[in-house]
XYZ file of C-alpha atoms in Angstrom:
421
model
C 3.547 -138.118 51.467
C 5.290 -141.124 53.304
C 4.364 -140.818 56.330
C 8.325 -141.904 57.526
C 9.435 -138.764 55.493
C 8.102 -136.498 58.110
C 11.226 -138.060 60.788
C 14.144 -136.369 60.624
C 16.583 -139.614 61.405
C 15.907 -142.028 58.761
C 15.706 -145.698 59.861
C 19.457 -147.291 61.226
C 20.990 -143.766 60.869
C 23.887 -143.054 62.901
C 23.033 -138.320 64.246
C 26.178 -137.834 63.389
C 27.081 -139.095 59.856
C 23.462 -137.714 59.052
C 24.390 -134.089 59.985
C 28.091 -134.099 58.664
C 26.312 -135.329 55.203
C 23.177 -132.783 55.594
C 25.758 -129.206 55.909
C 27.469 -130.918 52.591
C 24.310 -131.229 51.084
C 23.179 -127.594 52.108
C 26.993 -126.418 50.750
C 25.283 -127.567 47.923
C 22.602 -126.247 47.232
C 23.287 -122.834 48.174
C 25.934 -123.106 45.880
C 24.786 -124.439 42.509
C 21.067 -125.460 43.521
C 21.332 -128.290 42.925
C 19.410 -131.122 45.330
C 21.664 -133.594 46.644
C 20.592 -137.439 47.522
C 20.188 -137.663 51.155
C 18.100 -134.421 51.626
C 14.599 -135.025 51.658
C 11.659 -134.134 49.313
C 9.884 -132.149 52.093
C 13.278 -130.292 53.306
C 14.460 -130.132 49.884
C 11.732 -127.701 48.872
C 11.125 -125.334 51.905
C 15.051 -124.120 51.753
C 14.063 -123.369 48.068
C 11.221 -121.378 49.598
C 12.819 -120.081 51.348
C 15.343 -118.755 49.260
C 12.895 -116.931 47.167
C 11.573 -115.268 50.212
C 14.633 -113.791 50.407
C 15.417 -115.509 53.969
C 18.881 -114.937 54.669
C 20.944 -118.213 55.259
C 24.021 -117.108 56.654
C 22.762 -114.052 58.924
C 18.671 -113.927 59.010
C 17.470 -113.670 62.665
C 14.529 -114.180 63.462
C 12.187 -110.250 63.645
C 10.428 -109.549 66.517
C 6.418 -109.030 65.227
C 4.325 -108.204 67.914
C 5.703 -105.118 70.537
C 5.713 -106.685 74.311
C 2.584 -103.676 74.861
C 0.724 -105.925 72.677
C 2.049 -109.372 73.444
C 0.428 -110.327 76.888
C -3.711 -108.976 75.172
C -2.753 -111.234 72.422
C -2.273 -113.797 74.558
C -5.278 -114.090 77.237
C -7.430 -113.815 74.017
C -5.680 -116.357 72.184
C -7.728 -119.736 71.776
C -4.498 -121.420 72.252
C -3.729 -119.801 76.150
C -6.570 -123.123 76.727
C -3.278 -125.259 76.574
C -0.638 -123.984 78.498
C -1.800 -126.522 81.433
C -1.501 -129.695 79.159
C 1.383 -129.155 77.973
C 3.440 -128.404 81.129
C 1.689 -131.364 83.026
C 2.192 -133.596 79.966
C 5.781 -132.141 78.692
C 7.152 -129.756 80.818
C 7.172 -131.699 83.248
C 9.959 -134.712 82.313
C 11.935 -132.087 79.600
C 12.836 -129.047 82.251
C 15.652 -129.977 82.840
C 16.483 -131.351 80.213
C 18.105 -128.702 78.003
C 14.316 -128.796 75.906
C 11.781 -125.616 76.023
C 8.186 -126.015 74.727
C 6.587 -123.200 72.604
C 2.633 -122.366 71.514
C 2.787 -119.866 68.126
C 0.019 -118.258 66.072
C -0.794 -120.039 62.919
C 1.852 -117.095 61.328
C 4.648 -118.397 63.268
C 4.883 -115.902 65.803
C 6.212 -117.830 69.406
C 3.410 -116.931 71.909
C 4.421 -118.555 74.735
C 8.592 -120.558 75.616
C 8.499 -122.580 78.560
C 11.444 -125.218 79.740
C 15.377 -125.283 80.231
C 16.081 -121.741 81.046
C 19.564 -122.551 80.234
C 18.781 -123.761 76.723
C 16.030 -120.556 76.710
C 18.562 -118.574 77.007
C 20.632 -120.130 74.099
C 17.823 -120.081 71.568
C 16.827 -116.140 72.387
C 20.758 -115.464 71.154
C 19.399 -116.681 67.930
C 15.896 -115.055 68.238
C 13.942 -118.609 69.162
C 11.885 -115.392 71.885
C 8.355 -114.357 72.347
C 6.717 -112.230 69.727
C 9.255 -113.182 66.733
C 8.944 -114.851 63.953
C 9.189 -118.536 62.643
C 7.501 -118.897 59.797
C 8.985 -120.187 56.691
C 8.650 -116.754 54.748
C 10.642 -114.953 57.602
C 13.156 -116.789 59.752
C 13.799 -120.254 56.476
C 13.194 -124.482 57.321
C 12.197 -125.074 60.537
C 9.822 -127.284 62.252
C 7.397 -124.266 63.376
C 7.403 -122.938 59.620
C 6.829 -126.333 57.604
C 4.208 -127.162 60.529
C 2.260 -124.155 58.955
C 3.347 -124.830 55.657
C 1.883 -128.382 54.940
C 0.286 -128.392 58.250
C 1.535 -131.897 59.549
C 3.875 -132.064 62.308
C 7.328 -132.408 61.023
C 11.278 -132.978 62.286
C 13.704 -130.908 61.598
C 17.862 -132.071 62.071
C 20.305 -129.827 62.658
C 22.343 -129.046 59.334
C 18.422 -129.189 57.614
C 17.052 -125.921 58.892
C 18.072 -122.926 56.184
C 19.428 -120.368 58.098
C 23.170 -120.909 59.155
C 22.778 -119.699 63.291
C 19.731 -122.096 64.069
C 21.491 -125.138 62.257
C 23.498 -126.536 66.300
C 19.732 -126.896 67.133
C 16.898 -129.918 66.330
C 13.085 -129.356 66.637
C 9.604 -131.016 66.696
C 6.426 -129.183 65.349
C 3.065 -130.283 64.586
C -0.207 -127.167 64.072
C -2.652 -127.202 66.308
C -6.410 -126.818 65.040
C -9.418 -125.669 66.508
C -11.360 -129.291 67.431
C -14.802 -127.299 66.139
C -14.269 -125.979 63.027
C -10.776 -127.833 61.628
C -9.153 -124.139 61.368
C -5.454 -124.161 62.453
C -5.132 -121.921 65.366
C -0.629 -122.504 65.778
C 1.262 -124.772 66.048
C 3.509 -126.338 69.424
C 6.953 -126.622 69.187
C 9.441 -128.509 70.891
C 13.028 -127.216 70.245
C 16.551 -128.221 71.869
C 19.658 -130.637 71.146
C 20.355 -133.564 68.485
C 17.526 -136.099 70.696
C 14.700 -133.614 70.177
C 14.891 -135.099 66.501
C 14.407 -139.012 67.716
C 11.562 -140.771 66.306
C 9.898 -140.901 69.123
C 9.402 -137.230 69.880
C 6.622 -137.481 66.385
C 4.838 -140.137 68.494
C 4.991 -137.579 71.533
C 3.967 -134.487 69.823
C 1.325 -136.144 68.823
C -0.251 -137.744 71.631
C 0.331 -133.821 73.691
C -1.092 -132.313 70.400
C -4.988 -134.545 70.165
C -4.768 -133.999 74.239
C -5.023 -130.492 73.558
C -7.091 -130.644 71.380
C -10.111 -132.368 73.259
C -9.174 -129.529 75.911
C -10.873 -127.317 73.535
C -13.567 -129.112 72.798
C -14.288 -129.647 76.680
C -13.104 -126.316 78.029
C -16.029 -123.214 77.286
C -14.844 -120.807 74.507
C -13.288 -117.566 76.735
C -14.233 -113.828 77.703
C -13.408 -112.415 74.404
C -15.331 -115.464 72.561
C -18.411 -115.381 74.576
C -21.588 -115.518 72.610
C -24.683 -116.607 71.365
C -23.041 -116.903 67.326
C -19.597 -117.080 66.247
C -20.167 -116.895 62.115
C -17.392 -117.022 60.023
C -17.110 -115.389 56.386
C -13.460 -114.563 55.920
C -11.751 -116.885 53.276
C -14.241 -119.075 52.729
C -16.939 -119.234 49.865
C -19.528 -121.398 52.748
C -20.322 -118.851 55.737
C -20.029 -121.266 58.685
C -21.878 -120.442 62.960
C -20.914 -122.139 65.636
C -23.503 -121.701 68.799
C -21.843 -122.735 71.837
C -19.434 -125.689 71.379
C -22.103 -127.070 67.558
C -20.306 -125.837 64.222
C -23.057 -125.728 61.250
C -21.535 -125.761 57.746
C -24.474 -123.233 56.368
C -25.765 -123.514 52.565
C -24.031 -120.264 50.794
C -27.937 -118.835 50.615
C -27.961 -119.173 54.178
C -24.656 -117.336 55.114
C -25.522 -114.692 52.970
C -28.761 -113.963 54.950
C -27.566 -113.901 58.042
C -24.176 -112.292 57.351
C -26.596 -109.727 55.841
C -28.782 -109.786 58.872
C -26.154 -109.545 61.199
C -24.692 -106.652 59.775
C -28.003 -104.616 59.978
C -28.873 -103.285 63.052
C -32.834 -102.743 62.045
C -35.591 -105.921 60.685
C -35.244 -105.759 56.867
C -38.828 -106.310 55.490
C -38.779 -109.435 52.845
C -38.266 -106.938 49.807
C -35.371 -105.368 51.638
C -33.811 -108.660 52.274
C -34.591 -110.195 48.910
C -33.241 -107.631 47.203
C -29.699 -107.249 49.435
C -29.725 -111.389 48.685
C -30.634 -111.512 44.475
C -30.105 -110.548 41.426
C -33.555 -111.361 40.382
C -35.930 -108.638 41.168
C -38.961 -111.233 41.537
C -37.754 -113.183 44.891
C -39.730 -112.244 47.858
C -41.355 -115.849 48.058
C -37.566 -117.159 47.609
C -35.824 -115.747 50.437
C -39.324 -115.996 52.601
C -38.619 -120.262 51.627
C -35.336 -120.086 52.836
C -36.205 -118.026 55.708
C -38.271 -121.202 57.304
C -35.556 -123.468 56.120
C -33.459 -121.853 58.123
C -36.108 -121.395 61.345
C -36.588 -124.468 60.207
C -32.919 -125.971 60.704
C -31.784 -124.008 63.639
C -34.352 -123.423 66.010
C -34.381 -119.975 68.159
C -31.764 -118.329 65.424
C -34.576 -115.817 63.626
C -37.175 -113.972 65.420
C -41.006 -114.821 64.431
C -42.597 -113.463 61.445
C -41.350 -110.408 59.454
C -39.583 -108.126 59.053
C -36.758 -110.213 59.076
C -34.683 -109.441 62.403
C -32.269 -112.167 64.779
C -33.058 -113.374 67.833
C -29.615 -114.572 68.824
C -26.658 -112.287 69.064
C -24.386 -113.397 65.851
C -20.987 -111.524 65.568
C -19.129 -112.425 62.247
C -15.704 -111.488 61.887
C -15.748 -109.245 59.103
C -16.931 -107.194 62.102
C -13.602 -108.597 64.502
C -11.117 -106.970 61.408
C -13.501 -103.869 61.223
C -13.041 -103.628 64.803
C -9.341 -104.137 65.272
C -8.927 -101.286 62.513
C -10.819 -99.201 64.373
C -8.520 -99.028 67.614
C -5.806 -98.790 65.464
C -4.759 -102.126 66.011
C -3.502 -103.395 62.506
C -1.973 -106.878 63.954
C -5.010 -108.248 64.935
C -6.954 -107.001 61.939
C -5.018 -108.693 59.844
C -4.348 -111.784 61.931
C -8.363 -112.568 61.802
C -8.114 -111.235 57.937
C -8.675 -114.738 56.290
C -9.020 -113.485 53.120
C -12.128 -112.187 51.005
C -15.775 -112.201 52.797
C -16.867 -115.309 50.974
C -15.342 -114.494 47.433
C -17.912 -116.924 45.337
C -21.130 -114.948 46.421
C -22.849 -113.296 44.031
C -25.478 -111.468 46.190
C -25.212 -107.387 46.090
C -24.844 -106.357 49.561
C -22.125 -109.147 50.017
C -19.983 -108.057 47.265
C -20.565 -104.008 48.187
C -19.166 -105.410 51.666
C -16.457 -107.255 50.162
C -15.088 -104.860 49.151
C -15.502 -102.279 51.681
C -14.006 -104.411 53.882
C -10.419 -104.882 51.827
C -10.434 -100.894 51.212
C -10.152 -100.677 55.191
C -8.294 -102.767 56.127
C -6.012 -101.885 52.881
C -6.274 -98.492 53.661
C -5.038 -98.847 57.089
C -1.696 -100.790 55.856
C -0.916 -98.104 53.643
C -1.396 -95.305 56.064
C 0.730 -97.690 58.757
C 4.881 -97.817 59.115
C 4.495 -101.418 60.198
C 6.536 -103.072 57.976
C 4.779 -106.257 59.194
C 1.904 -105.185 58.600
C 2.866 -104.300 54.976
C 4.970 -107.775 54.814
C 1.696 -109.971 56.023
C -0.826 -108.064 52.780
C 1.617 -108.266 50.553
C 2.253 -112.216 51.630
C -0.968 -113.364 51.004
C -2.748 -113.735 48.460
C -5.608 -110.701 48.489
C -2.485 -108.160 48.313
C -0.169 -109.813 46.156
C -0.744 -108.051 43.585
C -0.897 -104.349 45.524
C 1.482 -102.121 43.569
C 1.257 -100.032 46.553
C 1.827 -101.676 48.534
C 4.782 -102.918 47.764
C 5.977 -99.303 46.786
C 5.458 -99.165 50.304
C 6.882 -101.937 51.819
C 10.339 -101.182 49.830
C 9.983 -98.069 50.982
C 10.160 -98.635 54.382
C 12.297 -101.843 54.586
C 16.622 -100.884 54.977
C 18.319 -100.228 51.949
C 20.400 -104.060 51.503
C 17.681 -105.923 53.405
C 16.497 -109.511 51.704
C 12.614 -107.287 52.292
C 13.755 -104.873 50.870
C 15.868 -106.802 47.612
C 12.221 -107.997 47.877
C 9.636 -105.371 47.327
C 12.332 -104.338 44.540
C 11.777 -107.316 42.471
C 8.731 -107.829 43.148
C 7.735 -104.097 41.778
C 9.263 -104.986 38.965
C 7.525 -108.496 37.928
C 4.051 -106.338 38.999
C 5.246 -103.313 36.534
C 6.574 -105.760 33.104
C 3.344 -107.767 33.948
C 0.327 -104.541 34.219
C 2.506 -101.836 32.807
C 3.680 -98.678 34.823
């Protein structure tokens, strides 16, 4: 996509004329569904996604996805907490009295920190721009935070480009923030205020600020909640990755399976036991010994010497993180950490068992809860999209006449047609 497509103001445009034209274009779209010249393609596509998600274009107000009692603990452990001093130094010192606010959100679009002009903050709270509220596209409609997460790119949204009418008096510039160690998205940075927030130079400003945040993350030690010898990532990944301090390694498929099995097994495993857990063949002991030798050479100190095989370094996987959150009753944390099935491409017997067990455990917890946000998250992700029972539970809990209730009814009807009653 052309770099200029991410900017809200075309070169040489008059913002007042642009605002008037956008209002007319949005009315045409909502009335006829037809695209209108002058609307950026990424905005038009976002309008369509917002409509398909059931967002109300006239009365949509973002919902709060995190209870106040849980927000403080979640923020304290979130890696983006390290970004606050950078943001205050680079943005807030200059924007604090200019009618603008700065927000940091997580990968689900939930705003975790909001700082800036007090008058603007109070006004924005009236449209749901508050800490804990969800500004993902499927919850609030077109906005810079929503598009930044959906497309993984910095972007501006100006006035009437917002899908929901209550948000249109505001403009915003937002960008995703990535973990410099893994490349995975950590959340988003957003600046919201009047029309000047959509000025072209604001894109350069937010890019520079994100670069400074990511440099800070690279240099900073891991938070206490994440401080451990090694961190194994297997959820939603074709191949596992391992972080040791600031070093990230993309593992081979077999090495990822071996480390996952060993991290899940409290007692050392003999060659025959490990081979049975990882390989489909009956005669794989020689092969597993060769893989262990390669793993020891590539990652000295990770495994104990000799056999049976055991981890010398403490390795904690994201499987354990999700499992602990589920068992603690914290579905918000569990779903935030659950990035998908365990090594979905793996056919190792122990991995397939673990994949099924974890999916069933988190699904059972979601279905047993009365947490509307958790059910909405589960059914919105690929692994829950065809879960008829979860959609039925979501429908039963959603208020009558709500967009969520309508979306659940429509999805259930579709599933019934596709798979039968």
